[in-house]
Short mmCIF file of N, CA and C in Angstrom, two decimals:
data_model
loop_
_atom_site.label_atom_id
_atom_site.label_comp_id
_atom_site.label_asym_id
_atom_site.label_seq_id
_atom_site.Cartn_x
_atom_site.Cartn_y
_atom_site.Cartn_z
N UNK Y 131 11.75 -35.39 24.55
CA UNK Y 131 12.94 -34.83 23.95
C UNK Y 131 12.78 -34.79 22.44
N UNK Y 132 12.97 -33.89 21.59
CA UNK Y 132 12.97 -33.35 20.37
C UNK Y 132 14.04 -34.18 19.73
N UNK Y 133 13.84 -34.89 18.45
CA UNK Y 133 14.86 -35.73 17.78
C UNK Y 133 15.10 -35.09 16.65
N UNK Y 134 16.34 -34.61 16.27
CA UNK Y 134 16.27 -33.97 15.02
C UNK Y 134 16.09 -34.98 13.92
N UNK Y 135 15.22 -34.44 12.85
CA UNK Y 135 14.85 -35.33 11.66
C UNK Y 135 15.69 -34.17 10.36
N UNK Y 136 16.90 -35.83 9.63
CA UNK Y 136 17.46 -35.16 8.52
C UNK Y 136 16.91 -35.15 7.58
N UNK Y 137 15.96 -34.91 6.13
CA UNK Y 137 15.67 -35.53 5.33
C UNK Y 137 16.91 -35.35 4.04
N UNK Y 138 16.80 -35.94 2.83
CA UNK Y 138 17.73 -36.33 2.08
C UNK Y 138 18.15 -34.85 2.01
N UNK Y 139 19.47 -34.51 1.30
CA UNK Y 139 19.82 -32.87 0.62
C UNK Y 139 18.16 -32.76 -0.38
N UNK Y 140 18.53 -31.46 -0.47
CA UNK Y 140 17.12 -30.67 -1.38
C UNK Y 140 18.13 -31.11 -3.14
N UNK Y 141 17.29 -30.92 -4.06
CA UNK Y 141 17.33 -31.12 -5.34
C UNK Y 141 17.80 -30.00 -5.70
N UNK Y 142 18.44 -29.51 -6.75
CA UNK Y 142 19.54 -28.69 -7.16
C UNK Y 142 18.02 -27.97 -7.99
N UNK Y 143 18.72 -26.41 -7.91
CA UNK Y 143 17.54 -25.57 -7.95
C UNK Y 143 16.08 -25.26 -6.85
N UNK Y 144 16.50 -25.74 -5.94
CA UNK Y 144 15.40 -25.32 -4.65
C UNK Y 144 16.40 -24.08 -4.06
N UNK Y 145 15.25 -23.52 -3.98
CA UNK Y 145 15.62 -21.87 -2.87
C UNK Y 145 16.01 -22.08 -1.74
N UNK Y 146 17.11 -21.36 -1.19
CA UNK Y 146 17.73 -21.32 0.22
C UNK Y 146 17.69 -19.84 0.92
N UNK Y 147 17.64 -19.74 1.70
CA UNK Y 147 17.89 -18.23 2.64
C UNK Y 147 18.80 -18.61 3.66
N UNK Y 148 19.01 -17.39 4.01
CA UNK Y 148 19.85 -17.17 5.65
C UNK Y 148 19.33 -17.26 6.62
N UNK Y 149 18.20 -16.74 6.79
CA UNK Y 149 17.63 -17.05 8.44
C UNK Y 149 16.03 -16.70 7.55
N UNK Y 150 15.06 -16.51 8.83
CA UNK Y 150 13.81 -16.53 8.95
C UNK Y 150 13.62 -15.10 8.36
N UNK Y 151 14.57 -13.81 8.19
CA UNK Y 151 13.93 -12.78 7.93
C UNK Y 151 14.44 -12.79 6.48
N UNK Y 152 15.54 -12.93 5.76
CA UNK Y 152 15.78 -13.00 4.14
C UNK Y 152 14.20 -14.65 4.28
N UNK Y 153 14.08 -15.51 4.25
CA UNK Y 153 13.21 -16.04 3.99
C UNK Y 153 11.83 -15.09 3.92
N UNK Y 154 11.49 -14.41 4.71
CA UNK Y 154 10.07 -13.84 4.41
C UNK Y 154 10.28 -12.49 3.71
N UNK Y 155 11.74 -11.88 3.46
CA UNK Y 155 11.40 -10.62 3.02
C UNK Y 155 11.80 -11.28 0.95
N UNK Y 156 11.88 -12.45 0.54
CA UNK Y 156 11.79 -13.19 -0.60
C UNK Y 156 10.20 -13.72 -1.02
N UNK Y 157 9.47 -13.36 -0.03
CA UNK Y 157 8.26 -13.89 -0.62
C UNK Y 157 7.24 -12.54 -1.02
N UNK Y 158 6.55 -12.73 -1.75
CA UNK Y 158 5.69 -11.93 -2.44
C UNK Y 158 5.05 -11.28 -1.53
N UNK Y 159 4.07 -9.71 -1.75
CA UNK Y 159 4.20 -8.83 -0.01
C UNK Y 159 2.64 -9.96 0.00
N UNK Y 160 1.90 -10.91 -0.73
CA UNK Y 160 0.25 -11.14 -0.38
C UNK Y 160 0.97 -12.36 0.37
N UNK Y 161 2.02 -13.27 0.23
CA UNK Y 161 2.50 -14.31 0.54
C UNK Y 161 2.85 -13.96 1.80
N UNK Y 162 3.96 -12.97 1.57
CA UNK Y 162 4.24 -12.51 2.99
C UNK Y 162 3.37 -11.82 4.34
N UNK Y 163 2.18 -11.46 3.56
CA UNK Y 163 1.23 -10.97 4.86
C UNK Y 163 0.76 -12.64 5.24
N UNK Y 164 0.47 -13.10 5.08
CA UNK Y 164 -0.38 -14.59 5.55
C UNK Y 164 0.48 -15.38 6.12
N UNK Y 165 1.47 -15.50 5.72
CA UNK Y 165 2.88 -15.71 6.54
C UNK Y 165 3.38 -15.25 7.89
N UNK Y 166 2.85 -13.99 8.23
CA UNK Y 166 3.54 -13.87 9.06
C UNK Y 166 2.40 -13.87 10.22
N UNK Y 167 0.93 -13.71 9.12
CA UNK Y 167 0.00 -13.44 9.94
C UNK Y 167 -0.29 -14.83 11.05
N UNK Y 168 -0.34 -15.85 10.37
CA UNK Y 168 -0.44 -17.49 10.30
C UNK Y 168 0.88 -18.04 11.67
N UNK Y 169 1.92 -16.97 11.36
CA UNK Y 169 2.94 -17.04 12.63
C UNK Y 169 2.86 -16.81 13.60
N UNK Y 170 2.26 -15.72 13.52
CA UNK Y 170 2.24 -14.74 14.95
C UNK Y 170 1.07 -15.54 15.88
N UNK Y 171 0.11 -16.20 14.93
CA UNK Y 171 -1.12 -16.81 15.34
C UNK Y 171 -0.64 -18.69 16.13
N UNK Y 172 0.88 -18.98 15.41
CA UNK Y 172 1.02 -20.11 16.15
C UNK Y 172 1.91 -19.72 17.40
N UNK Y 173 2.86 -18.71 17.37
CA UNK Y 173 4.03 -18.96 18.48
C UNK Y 173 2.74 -18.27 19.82
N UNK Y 174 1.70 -17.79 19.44
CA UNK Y 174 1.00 -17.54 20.54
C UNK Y 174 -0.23 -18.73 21.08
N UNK Y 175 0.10 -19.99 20.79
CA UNK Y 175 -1.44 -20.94 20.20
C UNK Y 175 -0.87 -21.61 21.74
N UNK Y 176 0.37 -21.50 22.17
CA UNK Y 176 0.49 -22.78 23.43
C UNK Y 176 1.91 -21.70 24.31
N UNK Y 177 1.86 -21.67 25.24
CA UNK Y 177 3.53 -21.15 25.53
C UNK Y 177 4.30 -21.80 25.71
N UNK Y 178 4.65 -22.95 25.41
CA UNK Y 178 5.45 -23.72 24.69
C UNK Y 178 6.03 -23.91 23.45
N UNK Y 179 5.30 -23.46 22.76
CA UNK Y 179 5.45 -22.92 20.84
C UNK Y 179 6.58 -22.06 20.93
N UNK Y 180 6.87 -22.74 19.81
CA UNK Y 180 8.77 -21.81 19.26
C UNK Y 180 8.74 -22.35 17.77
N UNK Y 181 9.83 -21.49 16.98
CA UNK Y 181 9.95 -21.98 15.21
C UNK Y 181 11.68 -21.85 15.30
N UNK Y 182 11.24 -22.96 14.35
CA UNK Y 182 12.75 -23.23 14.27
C UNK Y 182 13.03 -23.26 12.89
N UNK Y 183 13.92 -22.25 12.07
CA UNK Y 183 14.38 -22.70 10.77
C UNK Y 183 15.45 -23.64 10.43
N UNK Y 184 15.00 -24.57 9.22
CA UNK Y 184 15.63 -25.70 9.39
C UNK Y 184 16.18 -26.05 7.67
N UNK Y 185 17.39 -26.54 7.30
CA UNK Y 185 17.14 -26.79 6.02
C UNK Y 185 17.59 -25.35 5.10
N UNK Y 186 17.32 -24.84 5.46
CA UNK Y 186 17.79 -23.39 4.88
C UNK Y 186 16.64 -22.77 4.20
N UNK Y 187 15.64 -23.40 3.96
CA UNK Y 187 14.37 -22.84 3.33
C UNK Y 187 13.08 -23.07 3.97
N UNK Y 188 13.09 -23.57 5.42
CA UNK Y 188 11.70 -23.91 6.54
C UNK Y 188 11.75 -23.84 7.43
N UNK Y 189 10.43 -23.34 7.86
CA UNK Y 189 10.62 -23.04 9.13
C UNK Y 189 8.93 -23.82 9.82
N UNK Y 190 9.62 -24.11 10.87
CA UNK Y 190 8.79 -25.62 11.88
C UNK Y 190 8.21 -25.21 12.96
N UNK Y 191 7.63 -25.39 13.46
CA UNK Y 191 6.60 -25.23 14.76
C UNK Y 191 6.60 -26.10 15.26
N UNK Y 192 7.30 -26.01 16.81
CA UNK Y 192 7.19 -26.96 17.32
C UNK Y 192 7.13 -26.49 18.67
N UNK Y 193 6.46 -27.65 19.35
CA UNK Y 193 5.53 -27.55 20.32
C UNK Y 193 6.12 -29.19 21.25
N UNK Y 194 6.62 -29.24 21.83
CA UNK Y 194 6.90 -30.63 22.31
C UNK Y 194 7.57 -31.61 21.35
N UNK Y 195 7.19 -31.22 20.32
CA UNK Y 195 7.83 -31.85 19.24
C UNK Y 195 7.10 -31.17 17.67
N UNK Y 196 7.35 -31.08 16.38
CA UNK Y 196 6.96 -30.75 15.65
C UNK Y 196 5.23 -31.04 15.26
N UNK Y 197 4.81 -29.78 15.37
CA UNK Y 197 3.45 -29.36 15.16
C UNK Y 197 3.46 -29.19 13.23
N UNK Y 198 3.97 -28.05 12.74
CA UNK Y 198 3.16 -27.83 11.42
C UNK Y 198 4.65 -26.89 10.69
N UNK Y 199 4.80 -27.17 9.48
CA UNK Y 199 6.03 -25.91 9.28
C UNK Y 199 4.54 -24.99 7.63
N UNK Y 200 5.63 -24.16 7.01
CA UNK Y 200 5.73 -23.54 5.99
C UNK Y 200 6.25 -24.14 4.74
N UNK Y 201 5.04 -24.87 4.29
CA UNK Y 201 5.64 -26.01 3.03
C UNK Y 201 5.65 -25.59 1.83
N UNK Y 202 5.19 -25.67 0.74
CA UNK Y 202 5.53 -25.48 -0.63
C UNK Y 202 4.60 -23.97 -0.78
N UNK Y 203 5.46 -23.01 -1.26
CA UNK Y 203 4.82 -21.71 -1.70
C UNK Y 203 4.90 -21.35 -2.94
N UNK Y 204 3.54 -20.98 -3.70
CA UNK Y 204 3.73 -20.80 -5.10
C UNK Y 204 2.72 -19.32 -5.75
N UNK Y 205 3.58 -18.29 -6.22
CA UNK Y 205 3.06 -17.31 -5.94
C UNK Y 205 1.52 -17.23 -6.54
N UNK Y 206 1.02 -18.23 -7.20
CA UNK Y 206 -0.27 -17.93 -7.35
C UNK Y 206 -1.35 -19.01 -6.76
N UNK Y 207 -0.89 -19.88 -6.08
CA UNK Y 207 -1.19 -21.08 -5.72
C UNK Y 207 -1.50 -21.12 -3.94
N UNK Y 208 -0.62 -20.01 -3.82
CA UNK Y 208 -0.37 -19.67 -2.16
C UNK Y 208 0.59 -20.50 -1.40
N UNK Y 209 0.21 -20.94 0.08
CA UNK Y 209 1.33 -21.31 1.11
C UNK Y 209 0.48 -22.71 1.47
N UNK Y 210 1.15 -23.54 1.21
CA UNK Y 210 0.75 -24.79 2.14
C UNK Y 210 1.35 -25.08 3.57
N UNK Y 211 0.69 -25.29 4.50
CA UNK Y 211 0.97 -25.58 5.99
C UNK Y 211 0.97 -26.90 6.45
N UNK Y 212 2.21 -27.37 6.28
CA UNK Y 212 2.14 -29.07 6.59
C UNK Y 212 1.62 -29.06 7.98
N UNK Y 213 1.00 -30.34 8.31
CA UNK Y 213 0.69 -30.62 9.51
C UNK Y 213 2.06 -31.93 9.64
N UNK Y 214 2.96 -32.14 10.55
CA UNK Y 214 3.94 -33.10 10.10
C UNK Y 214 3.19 -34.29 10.76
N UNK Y 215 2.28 -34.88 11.53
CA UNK Y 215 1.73 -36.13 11.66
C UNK Y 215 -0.12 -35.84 11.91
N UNK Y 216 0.31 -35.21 10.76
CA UNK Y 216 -1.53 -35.51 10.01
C UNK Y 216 -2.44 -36.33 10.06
N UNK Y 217 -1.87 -37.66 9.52
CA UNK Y 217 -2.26 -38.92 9.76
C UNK Y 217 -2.78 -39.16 10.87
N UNK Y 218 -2.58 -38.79 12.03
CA UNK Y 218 -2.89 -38.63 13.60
C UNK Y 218 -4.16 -37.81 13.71
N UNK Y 219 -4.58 -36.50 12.58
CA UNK Y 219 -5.46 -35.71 13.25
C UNK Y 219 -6.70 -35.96 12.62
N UNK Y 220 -7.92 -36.03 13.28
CA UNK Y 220 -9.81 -36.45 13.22
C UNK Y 220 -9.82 -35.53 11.16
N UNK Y 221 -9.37 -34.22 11.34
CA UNK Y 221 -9.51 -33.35 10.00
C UNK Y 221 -11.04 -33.64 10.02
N UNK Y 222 -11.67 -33.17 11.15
CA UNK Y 222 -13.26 -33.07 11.44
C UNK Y 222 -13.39 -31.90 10.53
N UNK Y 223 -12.84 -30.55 10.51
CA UNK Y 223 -12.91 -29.28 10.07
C UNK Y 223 -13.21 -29.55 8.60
N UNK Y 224 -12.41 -30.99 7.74
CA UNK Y 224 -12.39 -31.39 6.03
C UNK Y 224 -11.45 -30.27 5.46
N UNK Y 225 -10.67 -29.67 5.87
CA UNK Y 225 -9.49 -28.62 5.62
C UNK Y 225 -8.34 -29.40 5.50
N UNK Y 226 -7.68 -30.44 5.61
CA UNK Y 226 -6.64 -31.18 5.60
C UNK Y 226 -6.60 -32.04 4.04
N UNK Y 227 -5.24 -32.07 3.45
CA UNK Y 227 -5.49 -32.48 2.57
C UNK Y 227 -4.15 -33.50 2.43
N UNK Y 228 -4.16 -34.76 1.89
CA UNK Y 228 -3.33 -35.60 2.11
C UNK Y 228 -2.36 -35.60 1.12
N UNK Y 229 -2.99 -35.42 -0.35
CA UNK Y 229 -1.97 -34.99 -1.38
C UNK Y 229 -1.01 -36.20 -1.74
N UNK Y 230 -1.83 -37.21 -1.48
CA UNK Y 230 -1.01 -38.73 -1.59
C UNK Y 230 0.40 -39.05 -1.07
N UNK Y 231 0.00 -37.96 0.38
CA UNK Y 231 1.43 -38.92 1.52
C UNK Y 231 0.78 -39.54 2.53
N UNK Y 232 1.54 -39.80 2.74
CA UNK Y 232 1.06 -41.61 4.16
C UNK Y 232 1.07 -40.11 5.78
N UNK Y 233 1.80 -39.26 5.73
CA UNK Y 233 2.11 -38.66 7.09
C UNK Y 233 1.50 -37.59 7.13
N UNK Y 234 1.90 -36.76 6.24
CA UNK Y 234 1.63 -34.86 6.34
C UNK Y 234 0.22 -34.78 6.07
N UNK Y 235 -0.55 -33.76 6.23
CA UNK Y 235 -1.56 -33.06 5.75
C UNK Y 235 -1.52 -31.49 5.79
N UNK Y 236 -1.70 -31.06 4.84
CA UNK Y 236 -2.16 -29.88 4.77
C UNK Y 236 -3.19 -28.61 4.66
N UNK Y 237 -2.91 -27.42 4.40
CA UNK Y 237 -4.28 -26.94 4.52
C UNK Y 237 -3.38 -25.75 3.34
N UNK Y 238 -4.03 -25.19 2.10
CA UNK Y 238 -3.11 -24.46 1.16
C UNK Y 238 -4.15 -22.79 1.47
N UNK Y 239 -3.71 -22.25 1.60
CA UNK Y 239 -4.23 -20.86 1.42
C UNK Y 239 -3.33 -20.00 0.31
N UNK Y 240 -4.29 -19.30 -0.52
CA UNK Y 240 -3.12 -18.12 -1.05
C UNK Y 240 -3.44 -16.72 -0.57
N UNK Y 241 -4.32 -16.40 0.17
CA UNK Y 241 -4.55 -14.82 0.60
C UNK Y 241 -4.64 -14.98 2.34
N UNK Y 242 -4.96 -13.29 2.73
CA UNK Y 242 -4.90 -13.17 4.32
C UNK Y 242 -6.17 -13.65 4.30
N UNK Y 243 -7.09 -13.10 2.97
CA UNK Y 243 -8.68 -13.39 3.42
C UNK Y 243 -9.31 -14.65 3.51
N UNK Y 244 -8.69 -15.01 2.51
CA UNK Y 244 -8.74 -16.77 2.43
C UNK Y 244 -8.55 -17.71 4.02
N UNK Y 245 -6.87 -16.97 4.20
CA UNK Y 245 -7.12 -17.66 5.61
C UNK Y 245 -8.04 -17.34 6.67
N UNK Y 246 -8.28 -16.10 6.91
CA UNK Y 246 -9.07 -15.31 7.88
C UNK Y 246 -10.45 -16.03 7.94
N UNK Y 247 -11.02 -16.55 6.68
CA UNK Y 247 -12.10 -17.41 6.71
C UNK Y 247 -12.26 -18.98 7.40
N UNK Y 248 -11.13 -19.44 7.40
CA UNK Y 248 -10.83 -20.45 8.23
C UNK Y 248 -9.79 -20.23 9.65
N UNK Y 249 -9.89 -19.49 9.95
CA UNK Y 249 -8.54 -19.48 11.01
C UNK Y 249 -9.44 -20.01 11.99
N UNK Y 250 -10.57 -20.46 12.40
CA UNK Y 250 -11.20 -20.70 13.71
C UNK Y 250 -10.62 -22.37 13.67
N UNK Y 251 -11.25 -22.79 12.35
CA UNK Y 251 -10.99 -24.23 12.58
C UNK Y 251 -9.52 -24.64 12.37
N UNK Y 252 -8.71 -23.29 11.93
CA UNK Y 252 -7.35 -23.98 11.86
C UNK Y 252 -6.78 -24.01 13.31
N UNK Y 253 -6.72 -22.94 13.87
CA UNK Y 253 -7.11 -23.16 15.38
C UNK Y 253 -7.24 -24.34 16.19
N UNK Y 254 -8.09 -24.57 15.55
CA UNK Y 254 -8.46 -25.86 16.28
C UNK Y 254 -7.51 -27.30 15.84
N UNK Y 255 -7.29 -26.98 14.78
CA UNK Y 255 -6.25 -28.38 13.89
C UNK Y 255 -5.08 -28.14 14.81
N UNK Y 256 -4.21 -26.87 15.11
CA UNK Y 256 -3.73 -26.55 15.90
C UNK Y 256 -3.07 -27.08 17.56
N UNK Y 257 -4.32 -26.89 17.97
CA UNK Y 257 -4.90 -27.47 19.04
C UNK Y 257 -4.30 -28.94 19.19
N UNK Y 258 -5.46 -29.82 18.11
CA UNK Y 258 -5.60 -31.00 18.28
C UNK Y 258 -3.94 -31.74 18.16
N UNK Y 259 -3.15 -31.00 17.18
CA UNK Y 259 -1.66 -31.37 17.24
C UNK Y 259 -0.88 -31.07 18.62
N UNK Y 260 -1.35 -29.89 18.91
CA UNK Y 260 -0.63 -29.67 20.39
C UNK Y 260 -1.04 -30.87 21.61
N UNK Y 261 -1.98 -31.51 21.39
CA UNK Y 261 -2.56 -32.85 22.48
C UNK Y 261 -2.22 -33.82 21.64
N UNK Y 262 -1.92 -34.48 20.74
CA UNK Y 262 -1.50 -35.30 20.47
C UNK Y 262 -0.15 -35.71 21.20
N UNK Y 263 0.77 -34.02 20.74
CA UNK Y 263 2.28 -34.32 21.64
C UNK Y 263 2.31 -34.87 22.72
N UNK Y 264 1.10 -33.61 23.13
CA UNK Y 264 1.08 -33.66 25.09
C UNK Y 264 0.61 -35.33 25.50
N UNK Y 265 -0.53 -35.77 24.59
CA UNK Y 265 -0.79 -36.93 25.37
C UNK Y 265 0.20 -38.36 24.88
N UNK Y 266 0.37 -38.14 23.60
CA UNK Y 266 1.15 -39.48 22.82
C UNK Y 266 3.06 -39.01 22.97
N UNK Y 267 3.79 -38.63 23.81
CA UNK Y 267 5.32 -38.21 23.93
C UNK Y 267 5.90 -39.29 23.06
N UNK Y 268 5.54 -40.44 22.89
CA UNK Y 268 6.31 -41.29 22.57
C UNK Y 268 6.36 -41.37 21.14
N UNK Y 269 4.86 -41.02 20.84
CA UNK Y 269 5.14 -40.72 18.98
C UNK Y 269 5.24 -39.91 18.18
N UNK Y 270 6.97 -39.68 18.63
CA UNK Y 270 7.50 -38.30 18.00
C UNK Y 270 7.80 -38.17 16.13
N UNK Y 271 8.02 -37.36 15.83
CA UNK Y 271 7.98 -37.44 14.53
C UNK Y 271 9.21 -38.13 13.93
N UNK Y 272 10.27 -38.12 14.49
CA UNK Y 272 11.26 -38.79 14.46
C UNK Y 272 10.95 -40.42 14.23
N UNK Y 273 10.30 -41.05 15.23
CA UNK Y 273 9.91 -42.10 15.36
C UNK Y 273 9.23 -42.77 14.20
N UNK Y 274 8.11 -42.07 14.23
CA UNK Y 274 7.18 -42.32 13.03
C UNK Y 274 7.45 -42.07 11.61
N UNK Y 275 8.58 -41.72 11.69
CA UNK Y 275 9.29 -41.41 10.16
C UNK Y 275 10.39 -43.15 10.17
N UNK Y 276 10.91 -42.89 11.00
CA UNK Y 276 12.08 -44.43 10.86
C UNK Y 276 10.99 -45.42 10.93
N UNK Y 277 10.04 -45.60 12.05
CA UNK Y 277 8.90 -46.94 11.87
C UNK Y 277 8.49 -47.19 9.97
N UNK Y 278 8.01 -46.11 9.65
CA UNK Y 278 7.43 -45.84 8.32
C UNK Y 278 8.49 -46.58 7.17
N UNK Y 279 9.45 -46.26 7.63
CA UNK Y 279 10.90 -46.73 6.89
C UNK Y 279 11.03 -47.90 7.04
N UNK Y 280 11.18 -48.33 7.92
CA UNK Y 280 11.19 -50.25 8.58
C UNK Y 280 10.31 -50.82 7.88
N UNK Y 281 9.08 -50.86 7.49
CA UNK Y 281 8.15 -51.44 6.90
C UNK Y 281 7.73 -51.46 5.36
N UNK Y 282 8.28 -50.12 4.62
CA UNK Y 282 8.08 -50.29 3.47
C UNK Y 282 9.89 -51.02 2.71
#
């Protein structure tokens, strides 16, 4: 079962949209091709995959429980793709980048071509999040966010 995770309100001056389509028709058209390309490539990765916009400015992949959303975009910097329990994945591929958090990892692209050069092994990062769910149910992201909390 899917636990919704609140995090604090956003900081005054962060961008909001209405749904998933004012969100992508606000991003730049090189932002927005890799975006949608990067989408179309997850809701087809498991048939279980669905996105959910959340927050008013993200949108999540989730798969049994949260797989990866659409994290910090910067128009010259590109799109980062959180992995939300990173910490969990081998990052055999060396595409994951921790960015000094204990949970997430990411992978930052700013072009289609950029990604197109890695999409095999993102694929596969993919993957390896979708079996984590399937085999670990119990360590939902929910979970591992309040544990994380208990201890520090």
């Amino acid at each position: 079962m899917l636990t919704e995770f609140n995090p604090k309100p956003f900081p005054k001056g962060m961008t909001t949209y209405s749904d998933i389509d004012d969100f992508f028709a606000n991003q730049t058209p090189e932002i927005r091709q890799v975006l949608q390309y990067i989408r179309q490539l997850l809701l087809v990765a498991h048939p279980k995959m669905r996105e959910k916009f959340m927050y008013s400015n993200t949108i999540f992949f989730i798969c049994l429980d949260y797989i990866c959303y659409f994290g910090k975009i910067h128009k010259t910097k590109g799109v980062e793709i959180g992995f939300v329990k990173g910490f969990l994945l081998s990052n055999e591929q060396g595409l994951l980048e921790d960015k000094g958090r204990k949970l997430i990892r990411g992978i930052t692209v700013r072009n289609l071509q950029e990604f197109r050069a890695i999409e095999d092994s993102f694929l596969e990062i993919v993957q390896e999040a979708i079996l984590i769910n399937e085999t670990q149910p119990d360590k939902t992201f929910a979970k591992i966010i309040f544990e994380k909390r208990k201890k520090t």
